[in-house]
Amino acid sequence: MQVNENFEPVIVAFCCNWCSYAGADLSGTNRLNYPANVKIIRVPCSCRVNPMFILRAFQKGADGVIICGCHPGDCHYTSGNYFTRRRITLLYSMLDFLGIERNRTRLEWVSAAEGAKFADVMNQFTEDVRKLGKNRRLEDLRCRKQ
Amino acid sequence: MQEAMIKRAKELLADGTVNRVIGWKKGEFFYDATPAVFRTAEELDRQFIFDDFTQANVSKYLVKESRKDGKILAFLKPCDTYSFNQLVKEHRIIRENVYVVGVPGGPKLDIEKIKAKGITGVLSVKNENYTLKIETLYGTEEMPFYEAISGKCESCKSKKHVAYDELIGEDGEVLESNRFDMVEKLENMTAEERFNFWQNELSKCIRCNACRNVCPACTCENCVFDNPKSGVDNKAPADSFEEKMFHIIRAFHVAGRCTDCGECSRVCPQNIPLHLLNRKFIKDINSLYGEYQAGADTTTKAPLNDYNTDDCEPSIVHERGVE
Amino acid sequence: MNKNQKEWIDITSGVNVCKCMRCGKCSATCPSYDEMEYHPHQFVYMVEKGNIEPLLNSDSLYKCLTCFACVERCPRGVEPAKVVEAVRLTAIRKQGNNHLIPDQIPEMLDDDLPQQAIVTAFRKYTK
Amino acid sequence: MQRIGVFVCHCGTNIAATVDVKAVAEALSHEQGVVISQDYQYMCSESGQDLIKNAVKEHKLTGVVVCSCSPRMHENTFRKAAASAGLNPYLVEIANIREQCSWIHKDIASATDKAIILGKAAVAKVNLNTPLTAGESPVVKRALVIGGGIAGIQTALDIAEAGFDVDIVEKEPTIGGKMAQIDKTFPTLDCAACILTPKMVEAAQNEHITIHSFSEVSAVKGFVGNFTVTIKKKARFVDETKCTGCGLCTEKCPMKKVPNEFNMGLDNRTAVYIPFAQAVPKVATIDPNYCLMLKNGKCGVCSKVCSVGAIDYKQTDKFIEQKYGAIVVATGFNPIKLDKYDEFAYSYCPDVVTSLELERLMNAAGPNGGTLLRPSDKTHPHTIVFVQCVGSRCDDSKGKQYCSKICCMYTAKHAMLIREKYPDTEVYVFYIDVRTPGKNFDEFYRRAVEQYNVHYIKGMVGKVSPKADGKIDVQASDLLSNEQLHINADMVVLATAIEPDKSARPLATMLTTQMDTNDFFTEAHPKLRPVESATAGIFLSGACQGPKDIPETVAQASAAAAKAIGLLCKNSITCNPCVAHSNELMCNGCSACEKVCPYGAITYQDKEFRMPDRTTAIRRVASVNPAVCQGCGACTVACPSGAMDLNGFSNSQIMAEVDAICK
């Protein structure tokens, strides 16, 4: 695969309000860098992330989608991230089954105290997606910007 | 068998146990067995059929039928009883309003497989000792029974009725099936090959919605694909993503609820192997969260509405199989 | 201060000397402490400050037994033995010489010398 | 038609230095529905808020987007500003362009681009916002304090003082916690028991306080103002209501070889025991692991000697359920296990002890009646070495990364007390740093050095080796004189790191509160909300939140009490309006949502509907109790038809954000 040096992937990160969004804030407070490609959408809990949102993002031209939630056992709503884990495992497995590159999707547990981990995860994920290049397998051609 | 069923149906109509019967009637051609509701003994005599082509799963019709006045008699094949149970579990079918008579299952025949042999103008098909005697406009043809059985019966998972009020004929057992072989084969391809396989298959989709409309798990009052506010409402499949989105979401919505009845692939006019998507989910659920057969009973929690604190992480997808 | 030399030692040792909290547990645990002009904690400190020249010229380099007690016990995971090793490598590569010829070994042996010391001596002195 | 106002904050230079705020305001002014787009120095300031208020009135705004710091910081500020101008507060959205943009990016061009996209996403979302009204739910006027150490006692006393009922759940047979084990307290050197036991008695006698000793929290349900807690009262085989605490049973019990945990296992107790003389409640407890009657069915001595018939060998664990409005966590700490530190010989040399063990050795109620003797041979030690930071400030898997905070001071206290009582003893303290911030703390430490001649040596101990003659060789660094020392010591005292109690982790899961990687409870804000957890109605008291000394613990305990009282004073609390709701026309009644709801907020009913074909049908549909729903959204994904949606985070809102970001 040809790697385009100037390719800037579009990355959508769904972060749960209680852990990962706070973790993202903490990495900001600590001035830890991660690429500007990552745009965060705040959701109350990772279990709010509907697979439709993920597919929608790919359809509209996202190159990578990452979901971040509280560590298992730490969910603000007790059990939300356990449901997330099953749903997203199955969805990612299905995307893999359809031949979509594995590294375009990820799920990470980031606590409110893990600002450094958040930045690391985002740096790593952006790099992985950058290597894959533009998302062509799941993009809706009608949605492509000119 | 057909006679026994008509006889029993008449009795149940006569004694007032039920006021309707759901079964099959002849369609335009004799092989187009179509689900139908019968109200009288006369209708039964005239139209009711049960033969090698009565493949259709009638359980979905009971969502509406069980909400009407009076009890309805439903003839269910083993695979149909799983769908029935699943719908009872989801409160879609009102169990008290249905009188279930279990009838033997397939293997049923697929007319397309007969036509594929170059046999046209088919007038009737008789199974004589597992050889099909086929009357056509042009004479009589023969072919082995097992070469004409329908795709969904080829990998039959169970001959056991999991829900019934009475049985006609013998009950069978849950079978060892090879139904995951093709899924496994795909899993062992490279991502590129898998992508090409599905790109090729799904690009045939004409979005006729037949798969959704026949699916006993797809009983939503208002499907997301028909809801302009859902953000994924139906559009013509103008490009490669639209149909993927449709089929992924459809498969996801029925994940953990799909009983693997195979109706989706049976009705697909484009012969897309849609059941593979559902089987992929079933296979994943079985291997990651423990064996689960949707519809086997009406009490177990669906795997997607349940969890274990030590479930595997999604990274397992990245760690196994072929990239 | 020799910046290149410090960077080289940072890279070859793989040690982040800045993590040192100056507790001295490395030197407290060092069996060769009395033999050394510069002690393990001083290696770490002097490398951090870039003051490497005195270390290169000191015999202390060759007194470290690489027993790794300091690595094992350092509460901060600084791994002083690796710093010493890196400085030693700098010295050795600088001169391009072997400091130990196998033929000399038998006459240097004595009964009290631990087996480990002989093995590590080869590692250290012959590059 | 939407009329949206966009306000871009400079946050001084926090945002403006890396994001071209004017360009952001310009770009967002062209977005759908935007009628005004401005930038300002400090949006959160009085005049910044006035800017929003005036714009709402002047432009008749239907939505507001503030591009500023994290919504976790000022979402409420701006919502209140909008509300005061007559706009529904839930029509305000925040684009986080500080924590998630200007502070993490250095390149102005890309940071500005990102800020614009985040702004666009917020505008896209606010276009779909609907006015929401918060409901109310009642507050149960009773508090639960989990842990009966000094933190829990102080919190309970303060809450009771305000006139509210409060229950203390303590897992040990008595309240008092770690402070009861301590001999003297720094920096005043008064006796811990003398200041603690009156408080214990006060708690026991207070009419508002109920003490559940030898009990644990086994389940927590509900939410702020309305928690339902199941408390497990462990079987103590003694009827609490009958036992007078006379202690006769403990004298007569034949099983006398049970390690006494109150004295850190340095001496023994009996199988039926009262932990210490001033225990509250002063009630005996039978240890089923040692009691001959419970183990073999043969003995029964205690039952025979008990004049009030309090012994009950058939007692079982009891579960009681109680409703609470607020919960205060005060689970405290324990010293860490030292089995990974071979170099200090703790596991095999009895004369190497932890500081808490030393407290017991020096305590008048301790194993030696207050005379400091070596545990091995009961002789008077002449040289004592203290090692600080054992397991603290460790970057490896053996210890803890954090500073345990209290060790410097208690080590100075121990050194001083020993030198005071036994002037013939030489005391060495090996330290990495001496940390004594606190009122009169540094003066205290200096007194140890200057007045009591304690030898403070900068450097760590590398190796502790017991010798054949009973002495201990301590090999250490003296970094300032650049020497390696060997000290011939009689005793070594390890200032062991402290860690949160093991019961804290499962408790946090039950309470759905957050913990850091060290299992300390995380406070809602490290500076501004230090005694509240992020979960509403759960407050933190004492060392469960981080290492603390007694004065700090008591201060935090009272602060937590004040917060709890603030909550209990209210008759009702405003609920979060961002809750799920079901569209009955689309609901299948399939129960998927009910199965994933952690709060049991979803119920079903049969309703009659007019169908499109003019018939009527009775359908089973879900409805959400907004007072119980906490708004996680699990149900929205479980729902295949999309009938279930979440206020404030609706499917269409989130998809609008996705679209804006991907465009």
Short mmCIF file of N, CA and C in Angstrom, two decimals, chain A residues 50-52 55-56 58-59 72 78-79 82-83 85-107 109 136-142, chain B residues 183 186 191-192 194-195 198 231-232 235 239 241-242 244-245 248-249 252 276-277 280-281 284-285 288-289 303-309 311-314 317-318 320-323:
data_model
loop_
_atom_site.label_atom_id
_atom_site.label_comp_id
_atom_site.label_asym_id
_atom_site.label_seq_id
_atom_site.Cartn_x
_atom_site.Cartn_y
_atom_site.Cartn_z
N ASN A 50 -23.80 3.92 19.60
CA ASN A 50 -24.54 3.01 18.76
C ASN A 50 -23.65 2.62 17.58
N PRO A 51 -23.62 1.35 17.19
CA PRO A 51 -22.83 0.97 16.02
C PRO A 51 -23.16 1.84 14.80
N MET A 52 -24.38 2.33 14.77
CA MET A 52 -24.75 3.21 13.66
C MET A 52 -23.89 4.46 13.61
N LEU A 55 -20.55 3.48 12.01
CA LEU A 55 -20.68 3.30 10.56
C LEU A 55 -20.92 4.63 9.87
N ARG A 56 -21.73 5.46 10.53
CA ARG A 56 -22.02 6.77 9.97
C ARG A 56 -20.72 7.56 9.79
N PHE A 58 -17.69 6.41 9.38
CA PHE A 58 -16.94 5.87 8.24
C PHE A 58 -17.60 6.28 6.93
N GLN A 59 -18.89 6.26 6.94
CA GLN A 59 -19.62 6.62 5.73
C GLN A 59 -19.31 8.04 5.30
N PRO A 72 -13.27 -1.52 32.81
CA PRO A 72 -14.33 -2.44 33.26
C PRO A 72 -14.36 -2.49 34.79
N THR A 78 -22.30 1.60 36.54
CA THR A 78 -22.10 0.22 36.97
C THR A 78 -21.74 -0.75 35.86
N SER A 79 -22.59 -0.81 34.83
CA SER A 79 -22.44 -1.92 33.89
C SER A 79 -22.32 -1.48 32.45
N TYR A 82 -19.54 -2.82 30.24
CA TYR A 82 -19.58 -4.25 29.96
C TYR A 82 -20.42 -4.53 28.72
N PHE A 83 -21.53 -3.80 28.58
CA PHE A 83 -22.34 -3.96 27.37
C PHE A 83 -21.56 -3.45 26.16
N ARG A 85 -18.46 -3.46 25.73
CA ARG A 85 -17.40 -4.40 25.37
C ARG A 85 -17.95 -5.50 24.47
N ARG A 86 -19.12 -6.04 24.82
CA ARG A 86 -19.68 -7.09 23.97
C ARG A 86 -20.10 -6.55 22.61
N ARG A 87 -20.83 -5.44 22.64
CA ARG A 87 -21.34 -4.90 21.38
C ARG A 87 -20.20 -4.58 20.43
N ILE A 88 -19.21 -3.88 20.98
CA ILE A 88 -18.15 -3.38 20.11
C ILE A 88 -17.26 -4.52 19.65
N THR A 89 -17.05 -5.51 20.51
CA THR A 89 -16.28 -6.68 20.09
C THR A 89 -16.95 -7.32 18.87
N LEU A 90 -18.25 -7.51 18.96
CA LEU A 90 -18.96 -8.15 17.86
C LEU A 90 -18.96 -7.26 16.61
N LEU A 91 -19.14 -5.97 16.81
CA LEU A 91 -19.16 -5.08 15.65
C LEU A 91 -17.80 -5.07 14.96
N TYR A 92 -16.75 -4.95 15.75
CA TYR A 92 -15.40 -4.91 15.16
C TYR A 92 -15.10 -6.23 14.47
N SER A 93 -15.57 -7.30 15.07
CA SER A 93 -15.36 -8.60 14.46
C SER A 93 -16.07 -8.66 13.12
N MET A 94 -17.27 -8.09 13.06
CA MET A 94 -18.02 -8.09 11.81
C MET A 94 -17.31 -7.24 10.77
N LEU A 95 -16.82 -6.06 11.18
CA LEU A 95 -16.12 -5.21 10.22
C LEU A 95 -14.89 -5.94 9.69
N ASP A 96 -14.23 -6.66 10.59
CA ASP A 96 -13.07 -7.44 10.19
C ASP A 96 -13.49 -8.51 9.19
N PHE A 97 -14.63 -9.13 9.46
CA PHE A 97 -15.16 -10.20 8.61
C PHE A 97 -15.46 -9.66 7.21
N LEU A 98 -15.86 -8.39 7.16
CA LEU A 98 -16.17 -7.78 5.86
C LEU A 98 -14.91 -7.25 5.18
N GLY A 99 -13.76 -7.48 5.82
CA GLY A 99 -12.51 -7.09 5.19
C GLY A 99 -12.10 -5.65 5.43
N ILE A 100 -12.71 -5.02 6.43
CA ILE A 100 -12.31 -3.65 6.76
C ILE A 100 -11.04 -3.74 7.61
N GLU A 101 -10.08 -2.86 7.35
CA GLU A 101 -8.80 -2.92 8.05
C GLU A 101 -9.03 -2.85 9.56
N ARG A 102 -8.37 -3.75 10.28
CA ARG A 102 -8.60 -3.85 11.73
C ARG A 102 -8.19 -2.60 12.48
N ASN A 103 -7.12 -1.95 12.01
CA ASN A 103 -6.59 -0.83 12.79
C ASN A 103 -7.38 0.45 12.64
N ARG A 104 -8.47 0.38 11.89
CA ARG A 104 -9.30 1.59 11.81
C ARG A 104 -10.24 1.72 12.99
N THR A 105 -10.38 0.65 13.73
CA THR A 105 -11.32 0.68 14.85
C THR A 105 -10.57 0.30 16.12
N ARG A 106 -10.94 0.91 17.21
CA ARG A 106 -10.31 0.54 18.48
C ARG A 106 -11.22 0.88 19.63
N LEU A 107 -11.04 0.14 20.72
CA LEU A 107 -11.73 0.47 21.96
C LEU A 107 -10.67 0.49 23.06
N TRP A 109 -9.83 1.57 27.29
CA TRP A 109 -10.33 2.02 28.59
C TRP A 109 -9.37 3.06 29.13
N ARG A 136 -11.19 3.78 2.21
CA ARG A 136 -11.93 3.68 0.95
C ARG A 136 -12.97 2.57 1.00
N ARG A 137 -12.76 1.63 1.89
CA ARG A 137 -13.63 0.46 1.88
C ARG A 137 -15.01 0.76 2.49
N LEU A 138 -15.08 1.79 3.33
CA LEU A 138 -16.36 2.03 3.99
C LEU A 138 -16.91 3.43 3.71
N GLU A 139 -16.26 4.12 2.81
CA GLU A 139 -16.67 5.49 2.59
C GLU A 139 -17.86 5.53 1.65
N ASP A 140 -18.76 6.42 1.92
CA ASP A 140 -19.88 6.63 1.02
C ASP A 140 -19.43 7.69 0.00
N LEU A 141 -19.35 7.27 -1.25
CA LEU A 141 -18.76 8.18 -2.25
C LEU A 141 -19.54 9.49 -2.35
N ARG A 142 -20.86 9.39 -2.11
CA ARG A 142 -21.66 10.61 -2.21
C ARG A 142 -21.31 11.60 -1.12
N VAL B 183 -18.25 -19.66 7.11
CA VAL B 183 -17.79 -18.50 7.88
C VAL B 183 -16.30 -18.67 8.18
N LEU B 186 -14.12 -18.03 5.24
CA LEU B 186 -13.92 -16.60 5.01
C LEU B 186 -12.97 -16.00 6.02
N ALA B 191 -7.75 -10.08 4.61
CA ALA B 191 -8.73 -9.00 4.69
C ALA B 191 -9.12 -8.54 3.28
N GLU B 192 -8.11 -8.46 2.44
CA GLU B 192 -8.33 -8.04 1.05
C GLU B 192 -9.31 -8.99 0.35
N ARG B 194 -11.45 -11.04 1.76
CA ARG B 194 -12.78 -10.93 2.37
C ARG B 194 -13.50 -9.70 1.84
N PHE B 195 -12.74 -8.62 1.77
CA PHE B 195 -13.36 -7.39 1.28
C PHE B 195 -13.89 -7.59 -0.14
N TRP B 198 -17.06 -9.78 -0.20
CA TRP B 198 -18.30 -9.10 0.21
C TRP B 198 -18.66 -7.95 -0.72
N GLY B 231 -31.44 8.61 10.61
CA GLY B 231 -30.12 8.92 10.08
C GLY B 231 -29.59 7.83 9.16
N VAL B 232 -30.25 6.67 9.14
CA VAL B 232 -29.80 5.61 8.23
C VAL B 232 -30.97 5.18 7.35
N LYS B 235 -32.20 4.37 1.46
CA LYS B 235 -31.95 5.03 0.19
C LYS B 235 -31.64 3.91 -0.78
N ASP B 239 -24.11 3.21 -3.85
CA ASP B 239 -22.67 2.96 -3.85
C ASP B 239 -22.36 1.80 -2.92
N PHE B 241 -21.00 1.59 -0.07
CA PHE B 241 -21.16 1.61 1.38
C PHE B 241 -22.60 1.45 1.81
N GLU B 242 -23.50 2.05 1.07
CA GLU B 242 -24.88 2.07 1.50
C GLU B 242 -25.40 0.67 1.82
N LYS B 244 -23.61 -1.97 2.47
CA LYS B 244 -22.88 -2.58 3.59
C LYS B 244 -23.48 -2.10 4.89
N MET B 245 -23.70 -0.78 4.94
CA MET B 245 -24.30 -0.19 6.13
C MET B 245 -25.61 -0.91 6.46
N ILE B 248 -24.84 -4.55 7.60
CA ILE B 248 -24.17 -4.64 8.90
C ILE B 248 -25.17 -4.32 10.00
N ILE B 249 -25.89 -3.23 9.82
CA ILE B 249 -26.82 -2.83 10.88
C ILE B 249 -27.92 -3.86 11.05
N PHE B 252 -26.49 -6.65 12.88
CA PHE B 252 -26.23 -6.29 14.28
C PHE B 252 -27.54 -6.23 15.08
N LEU B 276 -24.60 -15.71 6.10
CA LEU B 276 -23.21 -15.77 6.59
C LEU B 276 -22.94 -14.66 7.59
N LEU B 277 -23.55 -13.48 7.36
CA LEU B 277 -23.35 -12.37 8.31
C LEU B 277 -23.93 -12.75 9.66
N LYS B 280 -21.86 -15.39 11.31
CA LYS B 280 -20.61 -14.86 11.87
C LYS B 280 -20.88 -14.38 13.31
N PHE B 281 -21.96 -13.65 13.49
CA PHE B 281 -22.29 -13.19 14.84
C PHE B 281 -22.55 -14.37 15.77
N ASP B 284 -19.29 -15.99 16.65
CA ASP B 284 -18.54 -15.17 17.62
C ASP B 284 -19.16 -15.29 19.01
N ILE B 285 -20.47 -15.19 19.07
CA ILE B 285 -21.14 -15.27 20.37
C ILE B 285 -20.85 -16.62 21.02
N LEU B 288 -17.08 -16.63 22.03
CA LEU B 288 -16.60 -15.63 22.99
C LEU B 288 -17.41 -15.63 24.29
N TYR B 289 -18.71 -15.91 24.18
CA TYR B 289 -19.55 -15.75 25.37
C TYR B 289 -20.25 -17.04 25.77
N PRO B 303 -27.38 -12.73 24.63
CA PRO B 303 -25.97 -12.43 24.92
C PRO B 303 -25.64 -10.94 24.84
N LEU B 304 -26.32 -10.20 23.98
CA LEU B 304 -25.98 -8.78 23.90
C LEU B 304 -26.65 -7.95 25.00
N ASN B 305 -27.58 -8.56 25.71
CA ASN B 305 -28.18 -7.86 26.84
C ASN B 305 -27.63 -8.40 28.14
N ASP B 306 -26.48 -9.01 28.05
CA ASP B 306 -25.90 -9.66 29.21
C ASP B 306 -24.39 -9.41 29.18
N TYR B 307 -23.70 -9.72 30.26
CA TYR B 307 -22.25 -9.59 30.24
C TYR B 307 -21.64 -10.43 31.34
N ASN B 308 -20.35 -10.66 31.21
CA ASN B 308 -19.56 -11.20 32.31
C ASN B 308 -18.48 -10.20 32.60
N THR B 309 -18.09 -10.08 33.85
CA THR B 309 -17.07 -9.07 34.15
C THR B 309 -15.73 -9.44 33.53
N ASP B 311 -15.36 -10.77 30.42
CA ASP B 311 -15.46 -10.93 28.98
C ASP B 311 -14.15 -10.52 28.31
N CYS B 312 -13.94 -11.04 27.09
CA CYS B 312 -12.73 -10.68 26.36
C CYS B 312 -12.83 -9.23 25.89
N GLU B 313 -11.68 -8.66 25.60
CA GLU B 313 -11.62 -7.29 25.08
C GLU B 313 -11.78 -7.32 23.56
N PRO B 314 -12.25 -6.22 22.96
CA PRO B 314 -12.40 -6.20 21.51
C PRO B 314 -11.08 -6.46 20.78
N VAL B 317 -10.30 -9.34 18.41
CA VAL B 317 -10.55 -9.32 16.97
C VAL B 317 -9.24 -9.10 16.22
N HIS B 318 -8.37 -8.31 16.84
CA HIS B 318 -7.11 -7.97 16.18
C HIS B 318 -6.08 -9.07 16.38
N ARG B 320 -6.74 -12.47 16.61
CA ARG B 320 -6.96 -13.79 16.05
C ARG B 320 -7.18 -13.69 14.55
N GLY B 321 -7.25 -14.85 13.91
CA GLY B 321 -7.59 -14.89 12.50
C GLY B 321 -6.55 -14.24 11.62
N VAL B 322 -6.99 -13.89 10.42
CA VAL B 322 -6.06 -13.42 9.40
C VAL B 322 -6.29 -11.94 9.19
N GLU B 323 -5.22 -11.21 9.11
CA GLU B 323 -5.31 -9.75 8.88
C GLU B 323 -5.63 -9.50 7.41
#
